[in-house]
Amino acid sequence: MRGHDGAAGDGMNVLLVEDDPGIGRFVTRGLAGRGYRVAWERSGARTVELLAGGGFAAALLDLGLPDGDGLALCRALRGAQVRTPVLMLTARGALQDRLDGFDAGADDYLPKPFAFDELVARLAAIIRRAEAPVVTPPTFGALTLRPEARTASVDGQPLPLSRREYDLLARLVAGGGATVTRAALSNAVWGDAPVSDNSLDVYVGYLRRRLYEHPAAPRIATARGEGFRLHHPDQGTSQV
């Protein structure tokens, strides 16, 4: 079957929690035609139990249910550590209603009436996001890098860095404590642009001072004639 582009569901299980029989039949039949397997619940009573058991790629959750409020139900799901993506369906379409839905833990929010193709597209999107691999941020001891934001922190405390300081630190972290040559560091910071050894030393000095401001941060050791490497703060001298 085709992938999750709104054209086919690849036989995925979806839980629909909707008390309106007309909407329930419409969504169930439509999604079945797109390759999804739909389990339709008319109330929220079993929602937490069903989703906690796994096996569902996503849930479509109506806000107005006969036995409770969909917002409270979504909060209960997240409180029970159920991470199944949730697309809320509701007649409440004001901005504050949408914000309340996101605050309750919903992944997306679709006001009624809705176009079926938009429902399918939004459903496929939240499933894709949930399936995206979790990328572990690069770390070295108490230091953590966030490449997507080009930021760094030490024990959760921000480490203010310039763009070049960040590039230099990221390359040292990638070295994992091994010596990174001067040429490799220069290339990481300046690319193919010609740069003097003195310029690299200047930025290493800047970065050293940034790190020294945090007792738990790694230190930069100099490998004479070779390059630089990171080491933990309790491992002695900055020159080898």
Short mmCIF file of C-alpha atoms in Angstrom, two decimals:
data_model
loop_
_atom_site.label_atom_id
_atom_site.label_comp_id
_atom_site.label_asym_id
_atom_site.label_seq_id
_atom_site.Cartn_x
_atom_site.Cartn_y
_atom_site.Cartn_z
CA MET A 1 0.00 0.00 0.00
CA ARG A 2 0.97 3.62 -0.31
CA GLY A 3 2.61 5.39 2.63
CA HIS A 4 1.14 7.80 5.16
CA ASP A 5 0.44 10.62 2.73
CA GLY A 6 -3.31 10.65 3.28
CA ALA A 7 -3.86 8.09 0.50
CA ALA A 8 -3.75 4.90 2.53
CA GLY A 9 -3.55 3.79 6.15
CA ASP A 10 -1.50 0.64 5.57
CA GLY A 11 -3.94 -1.34 7.74
CA MET A 12 -3.25 0.79 10.82
CA ASN A 13 -5.58 0.59 13.80
CA VAL A 14 -7.27 3.87 14.75
CA LEU A 15 -9.56 4.45 17.74
CA LEU A 16 -12.53 6.73 17.08
CA VAL A 17 -14.30 8.08 20.19
CA GLU A 18 -17.45 9.78 18.88
CA ASP A 19 -21.05 9.65 20.12
CA ASP A 20 -22.69 11.17 17.02
CA PRO A 21 -23.84 8.18 14.90
CA GLY A 22 -23.76 10.12 11.63
CA ILE A 23 -20.21 11.37 12.09
CA GLY A 24 -19.11 8.01 13.47
CA ARG A 25 -20.35 6.11 10.42
CA PHE A 26 -18.97 8.74 8.03
CA VAL A 27 -15.48 8.67 9.56
CA THR A 28 -15.40 4.90 10.04
CA ARG A 29 -16.41 4.12 6.45
CA GLY A 30 -14.19 6.83 4.99
CA LEU A 31 -11.07 5.73 6.88
CA ALA A 32 -11.74 2.09 6.08
CA GLY A 33 -11.75 3.10 2.42
CA ARG A 34 -8.30 4.60 2.93
CA GLY A 35 -6.88 1.43 4.44
CA TYR A 36 -7.32 2.11 8.17
CA ARG A 37 -8.93 -0.30 10.63
CA VAL A 38 -11.26 1.74 12.87
CA ALA A 39 -12.49 0.76 16.33
CA TRP A 40 -15.46 2.99 17.13
CA GLU A 41 -16.37 3.80 20.75
CA ARG A 42 -19.55 5.81 21.45
CA SER A 43 -18.33 6.99 24.88
CA GLY A 44 -15.04 7.66 26.62
CA ALA A 45 -15.39 5.00 29.29
CA ARG A 46 -12.89 2.53 27.81
CA THR A 47 -10.59 4.97 26.03
CA VAL A 48 -7.72 5.00 28.53
CA GLU A 49 -7.85 1.22 28.88
CA LEU A 50 -7.88 0.62 25.13
CA LEU A 51 -5.07 3.04 24.30
CA ALA A 52 -2.94 1.99 27.27
CA GLY A 53 -2.98 -1.52 25.86
CA GLY A 54 -1.19 -0.32 22.71
CA GLY A 55 -1.99 -1.38 19.20
CA PHE A 56 -3.46 1.92 17.99
CA ALA A 57 -1.54 4.25 15.71
CA ALA A 58 -3.74 7.22 16.67
CA ALA A 59 -7.01 8.25 18.30
CA LEU A 60 -9.75 10.55 17.02
CA LEU A 61 -11.37 12.05 20.09
CA ASP A 62 -14.60 14.06 20.19
CA LEU A 63 -14.69 16.77 22.85
CA GLY A 64 -18.40 16.47 23.64
CA LEU A 65 -18.99 12.95 24.96
CA PRO A 66 -22.05 11.64 26.84
CA ASP A 67 -20.03 10.49 29.84
CA GLY A 68 -17.54 13.33 30.18
CA ASP A 69 -15.46 16.03 28.58
CA GLY A 70 -12.92 15.14 25.90
CA LEU A 71 -10.37 17.57 27.36
CA ALA A 72 -10.45 15.79 30.70
CA LEU A 73 -10.18 12.46 28.92
CA CYS A 74 -7.14 13.62 26.96
CA ARG A 75 -5.50 14.82 30.19
CA ALA A 76 -6.23 11.44 31.75
CA LEU A 77 -4.52 9.73 28.82
CA ARG A 78 -1.39 11.83 29.19
CA GLY A 79 -1.47 11.43 32.96
CA ALA A 80 -1.48 7.66 32.44
CA GLN A 81 1.60 8.03 30.20
CA VAL A 82 -0.36 7.06 27.08
CA ARG A 83 1.51 8.67 24.18
CA THR A 84 -0.80 7.63 21.33
CA PRO A 85 -1.27 10.63 19.01
CA VAL A 86 -4.66 12.32 19.53
CA LEU A 87 -6.60 14.32 16.94
CA MET A 88 -9.47 16.16 18.60
CA LEU A 89 -12.75 16.58 16.70
CA THR A 90 -15.12 19.24 17.99
CA ALA A 91 -17.71 21.83 17.13
CA ARG A 92 -15.80 24.30 19.32
CA GLY A 93 -13.54 26.13 16.91
CA ALA A 94 -12.49 29.30 18.75
CA LEU A 95 -8.79 29.97 19.28
CA GLN A 96 -9.04 29.44 23.04
CA ASP A 97 -10.77 26.10 22.46
CA ARG A 98 -7.88 24.99 20.24
CA LEU A 99 -5.34 26.18 22.79
CA ASP A 100 -7.18 24.29 25.53
CA GLY A 101 -7.03 21.15 23.38
CA PHE A 102 -3.28 21.43 22.88
CA ASP A 103 -2.80 22.17 26.58
CA ALA A 104 -4.69 18.97 27.40
CA GLY A 105 -2.18 16.98 25.35
CA ALA A 106 -3.82 16.76 21.92
CA ASP A 107 -1.49 16.55 18.92
CA ASP A 108 -3.88 18.31 16.55
CA TYR A 109 -7.36 19.84 16.58
CA LEU A 110 -9.97 19.78 13.80
CA PRO A 111 -13.20 21.79 14.15
CA LYS A 112 -16.48 20.44 12.79
CA PRO A 113 -17.67 20.48 10.10
CA PHE A 114 -14.51 19.32 8.39
CA ALA A 115 -13.51 18.13 4.95
CA PHE A 116 -12.75 14.42 5.02
CA ASP A 117 -9.53 14.84 3.04
CA GLU A 118 -8.28 17.27 5.69
CA LEU A 119 -9.10 14.75 8.42
CA VAL A 120 -7.10 12.08 6.59
CA ALA A 121 -4.17 14.44 6.03
CA ARG A 122 -4.06 15.53 9.67
CA LEU A 123 -4.36 11.94 10.87
CA ALA A 124 -1.48 10.86 8.66
CA ALA A 125 0.61 13.81 9.87
CA ILE A 126 0.28 13.02 13.59
CA ILE A 127 1.09 9.36 12.91
CA ARG A 128 4.21 10.36 10.96
CA ARG A 129 5.37 12.61 13.77
CA ALA A 130 4.87 9.86 16.33
CA GLU A 131 6.85 7.40 14.20
CA ALA A 132 9.79 9.77 13.72
CA PRO A 133 12.89 8.36 15.41
CA VAL A 134 13.88 9.98 18.68
CA VAL A 135 17.26 11.58 18.20
CA THR A 136 19.47 11.54 21.29
CA PRO A 137 21.23 14.90 21.64
CA PRO A 138 25.04 14.81 21.63
CA THR A 139 26.51 14.90 25.14
CA PHE A 140 29.85 14.91 26.89
CA GLY A 141 29.52 14.51 30.63
CA ALA A 142 27.25 17.28 31.93
CA LEU A 143 27.33 19.06 28.56
CA THR A 144 24.39 18.64 26.16
CA LEU A 145 24.13 20.02 22.64
CA ARG A 146 20.89 20.80 20.79
CA PRO A 147 21.90 20.78 17.12
CA GLU A 148 18.45 21.80 15.86
CA ALA A 149 18.70 25.04 17.85
CA ARG A 150 22.52 25.27 17.85
CA THR A 151 22.54 25.68 21.63
CA ALA A 152 24.40 24.04 24.51
CA SER A 153 23.76 23.58 28.21
CA VAL A 154 25.63 22.25 31.25
CA ASP A 155 23.47 20.43 33.79
CA GLY A 156 20.51 22.20 32.21
CA GLN A 157 22.06 25.66 32.47
CA PRO A 158 22.43 27.51 29.14
CA LEU A 159 25.96 27.92 27.84
CA PRO A 160 26.01 31.13 25.77
CA LEU A 161 28.04 30.58 22.61
CA SER A 162 28.69 32.41 19.38
CA ARG A 163 28.10 30.55 16.13
CA ARG A 164 31.79 29.71 15.73
CA GLU A 165 32.17 28.70 19.36
CA TYR A 166 29.23 26.33 18.96
CA ASP A 167 30.69 24.79 15.78
CA LEU A 168 34.03 24.31 17.52
CA LEU A 169 32.44 22.72 20.58
CA ALA A 170 30.21 20.46 18.47
CA ARG A 171 33.24 19.10 16.61
CA LEU A 172 35.07 18.45 19.88
CA VAL A 173 32.03 16.67 21.31
CA ALA A 174 31.84 14.52 18.17
CA GLY A 175 35.42 13.50 18.91
CA GLY A 176 34.23 11.85 22.11
CA GLY A 177 37.37 12.76 24.05
CA ALA A 178 39.81 11.79 21.30
CA THR A 179 42.13 14.41 19.84
CA VAL A 180 40.58 16.35 16.96
CA THR A 181 43.18 17.72 14.57
CA ARG A 182 43.58 21.42 14.03
CA ALA A 183 42.67 20.95 10.36
CA ALA A 184 39.41 19.18 11.27
CA LEU A 185 38.48 21.89 13.74
CA SER A 186 39.26 24.68 11.29
CA ASN A 187 37.15 22.98 8.64
CA ALA A 188 34.23 22.59 11.09
CA VAL A 189 34.30 26.29 11.96
CA TRP A 190 35.38 28.03 8.74
CA GLY A 191 34.86 25.40 6.05
CA ASP A 192 37.25 25.75 3.12
CA ALA A 193 38.09 29.37 3.90
CA PRO A 194 41.78 29.91 4.66
CA VAL A 195 42.36 30.55 8.36
CA SER A 196 45.51 30.98 10.44
CA ASP A 197 46.48 28.78 13.38
CA ASN A 198 46.24 31.90 15.52
CA SER A 199 42.54 32.34 14.68
CA LEU A 200 41.79 28.80 15.81
CA ASP A 201 43.75 29.33 19.03
CA VAL A 202 41.79 32.51 19.71
CA TYR A 203 38.44 30.70 19.44
CA VAL A 204 39.68 27.77 21.50
CA GLY A 205 40.58 30.35 24.15
CA TYR A 206 37.11 31.90 23.98
CA LEU A 207 35.50 28.48 24.33
CA ARG A 208 37.77 27.48 27.22
CA ARG A 209 36.66 30.55 29.17
CA ARG A 210 32.99 29.75 28.48
CA LEU A 211 33.44 26.23 29.79
CA TYR A 212 35.41 27.28 32.87
CA GLU A 213 32.42 29.33 34.00
CA HIS A 214 30.64 26.02 34.71
CA PRO A 215 32.44 23.73 37.21
CA ALA A 216 30.79 20.62 35.75
CA ALA A 217 31.56 21.47 32.12
CA PRO A 218 34.24 19.56 30.21
CA ARG A 219 37.64 21.14 29.68
CA ILE A 220 39.69 21.48 26.51
CA ALA A 221 43.08 19.77 26.50
CA THR A 222 45.81 20.71 24.02
CA ALA A 223 47.59 17.90 22.22
CA ARG A 224 50.80 19.67 21.25
CA GLY A 225 51.42 19.66 17.54
CA GLU A 226 48.16 17.80 16.86
CA GLY A 227 44.98 19.50 18.00
CA PHE A 228 42.57 19.56 20.92
CA ARG A 229 40.28 17.23 22.82
CA LEU A 230 37.65 17.39 25.53
CA HIS A 231 38.18 15.89 28.95
CA HIS A 232 36.16 15.79 32.14
CA PRO A 233 36.84 18.54 34.69
CA ASP A 234 38.34 16.13 37.23
CA GLN A 235 40.93 14.78 34.81
CA GLY A 236 43.73 17.26 35.37
CA THR A 237 45.72 19.50 33.08
CA SER A 238 44.56 21.14 29.86
CA GLN A 239 47.75 20.22 28.02
CA VAL A 240 49.09 16.77 27.10
#
